[in-house]
């Protein structure tokens, strides 16, 4: 079901319908997998009584949701035409330049990309070094804490009574 027919049917139910009509509409909406609207329509019926104001509000929300999602295709088409004109102009300008100049620009872009990748690689190496040193420092601190608790002769942690395996 499309939104226009749903709102039209809801408005008819508000004017002359009964609670059973609203429940039937809610079932059809749920079958069409429009569960949010089905729940809203179902909530307009309480103890077999139809709340016409709430159902009218549901119709308003449905029409607002549909109207908000509409696209101005004319404006969209105009923007596409403008974009196409800009791209065609850029392609024409590129085609008008001599091939030696295009090769030079391509080489400059390639060199710039290589420099960027080298900077990224250097940065990643520095980060890896810092993280490795931090990890080493953490491991050494943990090892020192374990060594402080461990007996130097039998290498066992003493029991709560203070006796080890020696």
PDB file of C-alpha atoms in Angstrom:
ATOM      1  CA  UNK A   1       0.000   0.000   0.000  1.00  0.00           C
ATOM      2  CA  UNK A   2       1.244   3.451  -0.765  1.00  0.00           C
ATOM      3  CA  UNK A   3       1.110   6.285   1.735  1.00  0.00           C
ATOM      4  CA  UNK A   4      -1.586   8.218  -0.119  1.00  0.00           C
ATOM      5  CA  UNK A   5      -4.046   5.340  -0.019  1.00  0.00           C
ATOM      6  CA  UNK A   6      -3.207   4.658   3.638  1.00  0.00           C
ATOM      7  CA  UNK A   7      -3.869   8.254   4.682  1.00  0.00           C
ATOM      8  CA  UNK A   8      -7.056   8.333   2.595  1.00  0.00           C
ATOM      9  CA  UNK A   9      -8.321   5.166   4.261  1.00  0.00           C
ATOM     10  CA  UNK A  10      -7.414   6.473   7.712  1.00  0.00           C
ATOM     11  CA  UNK A  11      -9.311   9.703   7.007  1.00  0.00           C
ATOM     12  CA  UNK A  12     -12.361   7.667   5.937  1.00  0.00           C
ATOM     13  CA  UNK A  13     -12.149   5.615   9.129  1.00  0.00           C
ATOM     14  CA  UNK A  14     -11.885   8.823  11.168  1.00  0.00           C
ATOM     15  CA  UNK A  15     -15.011  10.228   9.492  1.00  0.00           C
ATOM     16  CA  UNK A  16     -17.330   7.207   9.332  1.00  0.00           C
ATOM     17  CA  UNK A  17     -15.397   4.118  10.417  1.00  0.00           C
ATOM     18  CA  UNK A  18     -15.421   1.973  13.510  1.00  0.00           C
ATOM     19  CA  UNK A  19     -12.781   0.371  15.706  1.00  0.00           C
ATOM     20  CA  UNK A  20     -12.958  -2.851  13.676  1.00  0.00           C
ATOM     21  CA  UNK A  21     -12.066  -0.961  10.506  1.00  0.00           C
ATOM     22  CA  UNK A  22      -8.988   0.490  12.181  1.00  0.00           C
ATOM     23  CA  UNK A  23      -7.941  -2.944  13.470  1.00  0.00           C
ATOM     24  CA  UNK A  24      -8.359  -4.434   9.978  1.00  0.00           C
ATOM     25  CA  UNK A  25      -6.207  -1.641   8.543  1.00  0.00           C
ATOM     26  CA  UNK A  26      -3.565  -2.287  11.196  1.00  0.00           C
ATOM     27  CA  UNK A  27      -3.491  -5.958  10.225  1.00  0.00           C
ATOM     28  CA  UNK A  28      -3.087  -5.115   6.529  1.00  0.00           C
ATOM     29  CA  UNK A  29      -0.287  -2.665   7.312  1.00  0.00           C
ATOM     30  CA  UNK A  30       1.499  -5.285   9.397  1.00  0.00           C
ATOM     31  CA  UNK A  31       1.134  -7.790   6.553  1.00  0.00           C
ATOM     32  CA  UNK A  32       2.683  -5.217   4.190  1.00  0.00           C
ATOM     33  CA  UNK A  33       5.605  -4.894   6.668  1.00  0.00           C
ATOM     34  CA  UNK A  34       4.736  -1.304   7.560  1.00  0.00           C
ATOM     35  CA  UNK A  35       4.846  -2.127  11.229  1.00  0.00           C
ATOM     36  CA  UNK A  36       5.448   1.365  12.598  1.00  0.00           C
ATOM     37  CA  UNK A  37       2.289   2.687  10.990  1.00  0.00           C
ATOM     38  CA  UNK A  38       0.407  -0.485  11.939  1.00  0.00           C
ATOM     39  CA  UNK A  39       1.343   0.001  15.593  1.00  0.00           C
ATOM     40  CA  UNK A  40       0.256   3.640  15.487  1.00  0.00           C
ATOM     41  CA  UNK A  41      -3.110   2.702  13.951  1.00  0.00           C
ATOM     42  CA  UNK A  42      -3.584  -0.113  16.487  1.00  0.00           C
ATOM     43  CA  UNK A  43      -2.885   2.252  19.396  1.00  0.00           C
ATOM     44  CA  UNK A  44      -5.783   4.436  18.243  1.00  0.00           C
ATOM     45  CA  UNK A  45      -8.142   1.653  19.364  1.00  0.00           C
ATOM     46  CA  UNK A  46      -8.509   1.221  23.133  1.00  0.00           C
ATOM     47  CA  UNK A  47     -10.909  -1.283  24.698  1.00  0.00           C
ATOM     48  CA  UNK A  48     -12.895  -1.519  21.469  1.00  0.00           C
ATOM     49  CA  UNK A  49     -13.321   2.253  21.184  1.00  0.00           C
ATOM     50  CA  UNK A  50     -11.817   4.248  18.344  1.00  0.00           C
ATOM     51  CA  UNK A  51      -9.930   7.414  19.278  1.00  0.00           C
ATOM     52  CA  UNK A  52     -10.595   9.491  16.174  1.00  0.00           C
ATOM     53  CA  UNK A  53      -8.217  12.281  17.195  1.00  0.00           C
ATOM     54  CA  UNK A  54      -5.305   9.898  17.663  1.00  0.00           C
ATOM     55  CA  UNK A  55      -6.070   8.192  14.349  1.00  0.00           C
ATOM     56  CA  UNK A  56      -6.191  11.577  12.596  1.00  0.00           C
ATOM     57  CA  UNK A  57      -2.798  12.390  14.107  1.00  0.00           C
ATOM     58  CA  UNK A  58      -1.455   9.114  12.691  1.00  0.00           C
ATOM     59  CA  UNK A  59      -2.644  10.144   9.217  1.00  0.00           C
ATOM     60  CA  UNK A  60      -0.893  13.491   9.670  1.00  0.00           C
ATOM     61  CA  UNK A  61       2.362  11.823  10.717  1.00  0.00           C
ATOM     62  CA  UNK A  62       2.237   9.454   7.749  1.00  0.00           C
ATOM     63  CA  UNK A  63       1.655  12.278   5.267  1.00  0.00           C
ATOM     64  CA  UNK A  64       4.417  14.376   6.909  1.00  0.00           C
ATOM     65  CA  UNK A  65       6.862  11.467   6.688  1.00  0.00           C
ATOM     66  CA  UNK A  66       6.080  10.927   3.027  1.00  0.00           C
ATOM     67  CA  UNK A  67       6.196  14.624   2.126  1.00  0.00           C
ATOM     68  CA  UNK A  68       9.546  15.081   3.876  1.00  0.00           C
ATOM     69  CA  UNK A  69      11.078  12.320   1.771  1.00  0.00           C
ATOM     70  CA  UNK A  70      10.009  13.672  -1.610  1.00  0.00           C
ATOM     71  CA  UNK A  71      12.798  14.761  -3.945  1.00  0.00           C
ATOM     72  CA  UNK A  72      12.729  17.695  -6.334  1.00  0.00           C
ATOM     73  CA  UNK A  73      13.905  15.796  -9.410  1.00  0.00           C
ATOM     74  CA  UNK A  74      14.009  18.956 -11.527  1.00  0.00           C
ATOM     75  CA  UNK A  75      16.589  20.520  -9.216  1.00  0.00           C
ATOM     76  CA  UNK A  76      18.484  17.246  -9.106  1.00  0.00           C
ATOM     77  CA  UNK A  77      18.571  17.072 -12.911  1.00  0.00           C
ATOM     78  CA  UNK A  78      19.768  20.683 -13.127  1.00  0.00           C
ATOM     79  CA  UNK A  79      22.607  19.925 -10.734  1.00  0.00           C
ATOM     80  CA  UNK A  80      23.582  16.879 -12.784  1.00  0.00           C
ATOM     81  CA  UNK A  81      23.627  18.966 -15.965  1.00  0.00           C
ATOM     82  CA  UNK A  82      25.863  21.556 -14.278  1.00  0.00           C
ATOM     83  CA  UNK A  83      28.184  18.813 -13.040  1.00  0.00           C
ATOM     84  CA  UNK A  84      28.323  17.260 -16.491  1.00  0.00           C
ATOM     85  CA  UNK A  85      29.210  20.622 -18.046  1.00  0.00           C
ATOM     86  CA  UNK A  86      32.041  21.111 -15.547  1.00  0.00           C
ATOM     87  CA  UNK A  87      33.420  17.628 -16.179  1.00  0.00           C
ATOM     88  CA  UNK A  88      33.224  18.067 -19.954  1.00  0.00           C
ATOM     89  CA  UNK A  89      35.070  21.390 -19.670  1.00  0.00           C
ATOM     90  CA  UNK A  90      37.799  19.786 -17.541  1.00  0.00           C
ATOM     91  CA  UNK A  91      38.154  16.919 -20.016  1.00  0.00           C
ATOM     92  CA  UNK A  92      38.307  19.327 -22.951  1.00  0.00           C
ATOM     93  CA  UNK A  93      40.976  21.418 -21.192  1.00  0.00           C
ATOM     94  CA  UNK A  94      42.961  18.275 -20.428  1.00  0.00           C
ATOM     95  CA  UNK A  95      42.678  17.084 -24.033  1.00  0.00           C
ATOM     96  CA  UNK A  96      43.845  20.494 -25.291  1.00  0.00           C
ATOM     97  CA  UNK A  97      47.073  20.388 -23.275  1.00  0.00           C
ATOM     98  CA  UNK A  98      50.119  18.885 -24.953  1.00  0.00           C
ATOM     99  CA  UNK A  99      50.910  15.300 -24.032  1.00  0.00           C
ATOM    100  CA  UNK A 100      54.353  16.279 -22.661  1.00  0.00           C
ATOM    101  CA  UNK A 101      52.689  18.624 -20.173  1.00  0.00           C
ATOM    102  CA  UNK A 102      50.196  15.905 -19.154  1.00  0.00           C
ATOM    103  CA  UNK A 103      53.060  13.454 -18.614  1.00  0.00           C
ATOM    104  CA  UNK A 104      54.872  16.057 -16.480  1.00  0.00           C
ATOM    105  CA  UNK A 105      51.760  16.631 -14.346  1.00  0.00           C
ATOM    106  CA  UNK A 106      51.308  12.895 -13.978  1.00  0.00           C
ATOM    107  CA  UNK A 107      54.931  12.510 -12.893  1.00  0.00           C
ATOM    108  CA  UNK A 108      54.523  15.307 -10.348  1.00  0.00           C
ATOM    109  CA  UNK A 109      51.394  13.689  -8.923  1.00  0.00           C
ATOM    110  CA  UNK A 110      53.170  10.326  -8.739  1.00  0.00           C
ATOM    111  CA  UNK A 111      56.164  11.921  -6.954  1.00  0.00           C
ATOM    112  CA  UNK A 112      53.874  13.714  -4.504  1.00  0.00           C
ATOM    113  CA  UNK A 113      52.042  10.443  -3.784  1.00  0.00           C
ATOM    114  CA  UNK A 114      55.348   8.639  -3.198  1.00  0.00           C
ATOM    115  CA  UNK A 115      56.483  11.348  -0.762  1.00  0.00           C
ATOM    116  CA  UNK A 116      53.190  11.101   1.071  1.00  0.00           C
ATOM    117  CA  UNK A 117      53.499   7.314   1.342  1.00  0.00           C
ATOM    118  CA  UNK A 118      57.074   7.674   2.632  1.00  0.00           C
ATOM    119  CA  UNK A 119      55.935  10.139   5.315  1.00  0.00           C
ATOM    120  CA  UNK A 120      53.143   7.777   6.333  1.00  0.00           C
ATOM    121  CA  UNK A 121      55.575   4.872   6.475  1.00  0.00           C
ATOM    122  CA  UNK A 122      58.035   6.882   8.610  1.00  0.00           C
ATOM    123  CA  UNK A 123      55.258   7.965  10.951  1.00  0.00           C
ATOM    124  CA  UNK A 124      53.989   4.395  11.320  1.00  0.00           C
ATOM    125  CA  UNK A 125      57.530   3.195  12.094  1.00  0.00           C
ATOM    126  CA  UNK A 126      57.899   5.840  14.817  1.00  0.00           C
ATOM    127  CA  UNK A 127      54.546   4.901  16.318  1.00  0.00           C
ATOM    128  CA  UNK A 128      55.500   1.212  16.270  1.00  0.00           C
ATOM    129  CA  UNK A 129      58.805   1.999  18.002  1.00  0.00           C
ATOM    130  CA  UNK A 130      57.095   4.047  20.730  1.00  0.00           C
ATOM    131  CA  UNK A 131      54.467   1.357  21.293  1.00  0.00           C
ATOM    132  CA  UNK A 132      57.148  -1.350  21.409  1.00  0.00           C
ATOM    133  CA  UNK A 133      59.145   0.646  24.013  1.00  0.00           C
ATOM    134  CA  UNK A 134      56.008   1.227  26.083  1.00  0.00           C
ATOM    135  CA  UNK A 135      55.212  -2.483  25.905  1.00  0.00           C
ATOM    136  CA  UNK A 136      58.764  -3.378  26.884  1.00  0.00           C
ATOM    137  CA  UNK A 137      58.625  -0.991  29.862  1.00  0.00           C
ATOM    138  CA  UNK A 138      55.276  -2.494  30.979  1.00  0.00           C
ATOM    139  CA  UNK A 139      56.651  -6.025  30.655  1.00  0.00           C
ATOM    140  CA  UNK A 140      59.774  -5.122  32.632  1.00  0.00           C
ATOM    141  CA  UNK A 141      57.649  -3.549  35.385  1.00  0.00           C
ATOM    142  CA  UNK A 142      55.493  -6.676  35.608  1.00  0.00           C
ATOM    143  CA  UNK A 143      58.581  -8.899  35.652  1.00  0.00           C
ATOM    144  CA  UNK A 144      60.123  -6.821  38.453  1.00  0.00           C
ATOM    145  CA  UNK A 145      56.937  -7.172  40.494  1.00  0.00           C
ATOM    146  CA  UNK A 146      56.954 -10.965  40.020  1.00  0.00           C
ATOM    147  CA  UNK A 147      60.685 -11.177  40.840  1.00  0.00           C
ATOM    148  CA  UNK A 148      60.101  -9.254  44.054  1.00  0.00           C
ATOM    149  CA  UNK A 149      57.586 -11.874  45.181  1.00  0.00           C
ATOM    150  CA  UNK A 150      59.596 -14.905  43.992  1.00  0.00           C
ATOM    151  CA  UNK A 151      62.215 -16.806  46.019  1.00  0.00           C
ATOM    152  CA  UNK A 152      65.666 -16.477  44.448  1.00  0.00           C
ATOM    153  CA  UNK A 153      66.715 -20.087  45.089  1.00  0.00           C
ATOM    154  CA  UNK A 154      63.680 -22.198  44.211  1.00  0.00           C
ATOM    155  CA  UNK A 155      61.901 -19.642  41.975  1.00  0.00           C
ATOM    156  CA  UNK A 156      58.532 -20.189  43.644  1.00  0.00           C
ATOM    157  CA  UNK A 157      56.174 -17.612  45.072  1.00  0.00           C
ATOM    158  CA  UNK A 158      56.029 -18.062  48.844  1.00  0.00           C
ATOM    159  CA  UNK A 159      52.766 -19.240  50.359  1.00  0.00           C
ATOM    160  CA  UNK A 160      50.673 -17.046  52.619  1.00  0.00           C
ATOM    161  CA  UNK A 161      52.640 -18.359  55.611  1.00  0.00           C
ATOM    162  CA  UNK A 162      55.844 -17.080  54.007  1.00  0.00           C
ATOM    163  CA  UNK A 163      57.333 -20.527  53.279  1.00  0.00           C
ATOM    164  CA  UNK A 164      58.512 -21.453  49.795  1.00  0.00           C
ATOM    165  CA  UNK A 165      59.706 -24.733  48.288  1.00  0.00           C
ATOM    166  CA  UNK A 166      63.300 -24.444  49.605  1.00  0.00           C
TER     167      UNK A 166
END
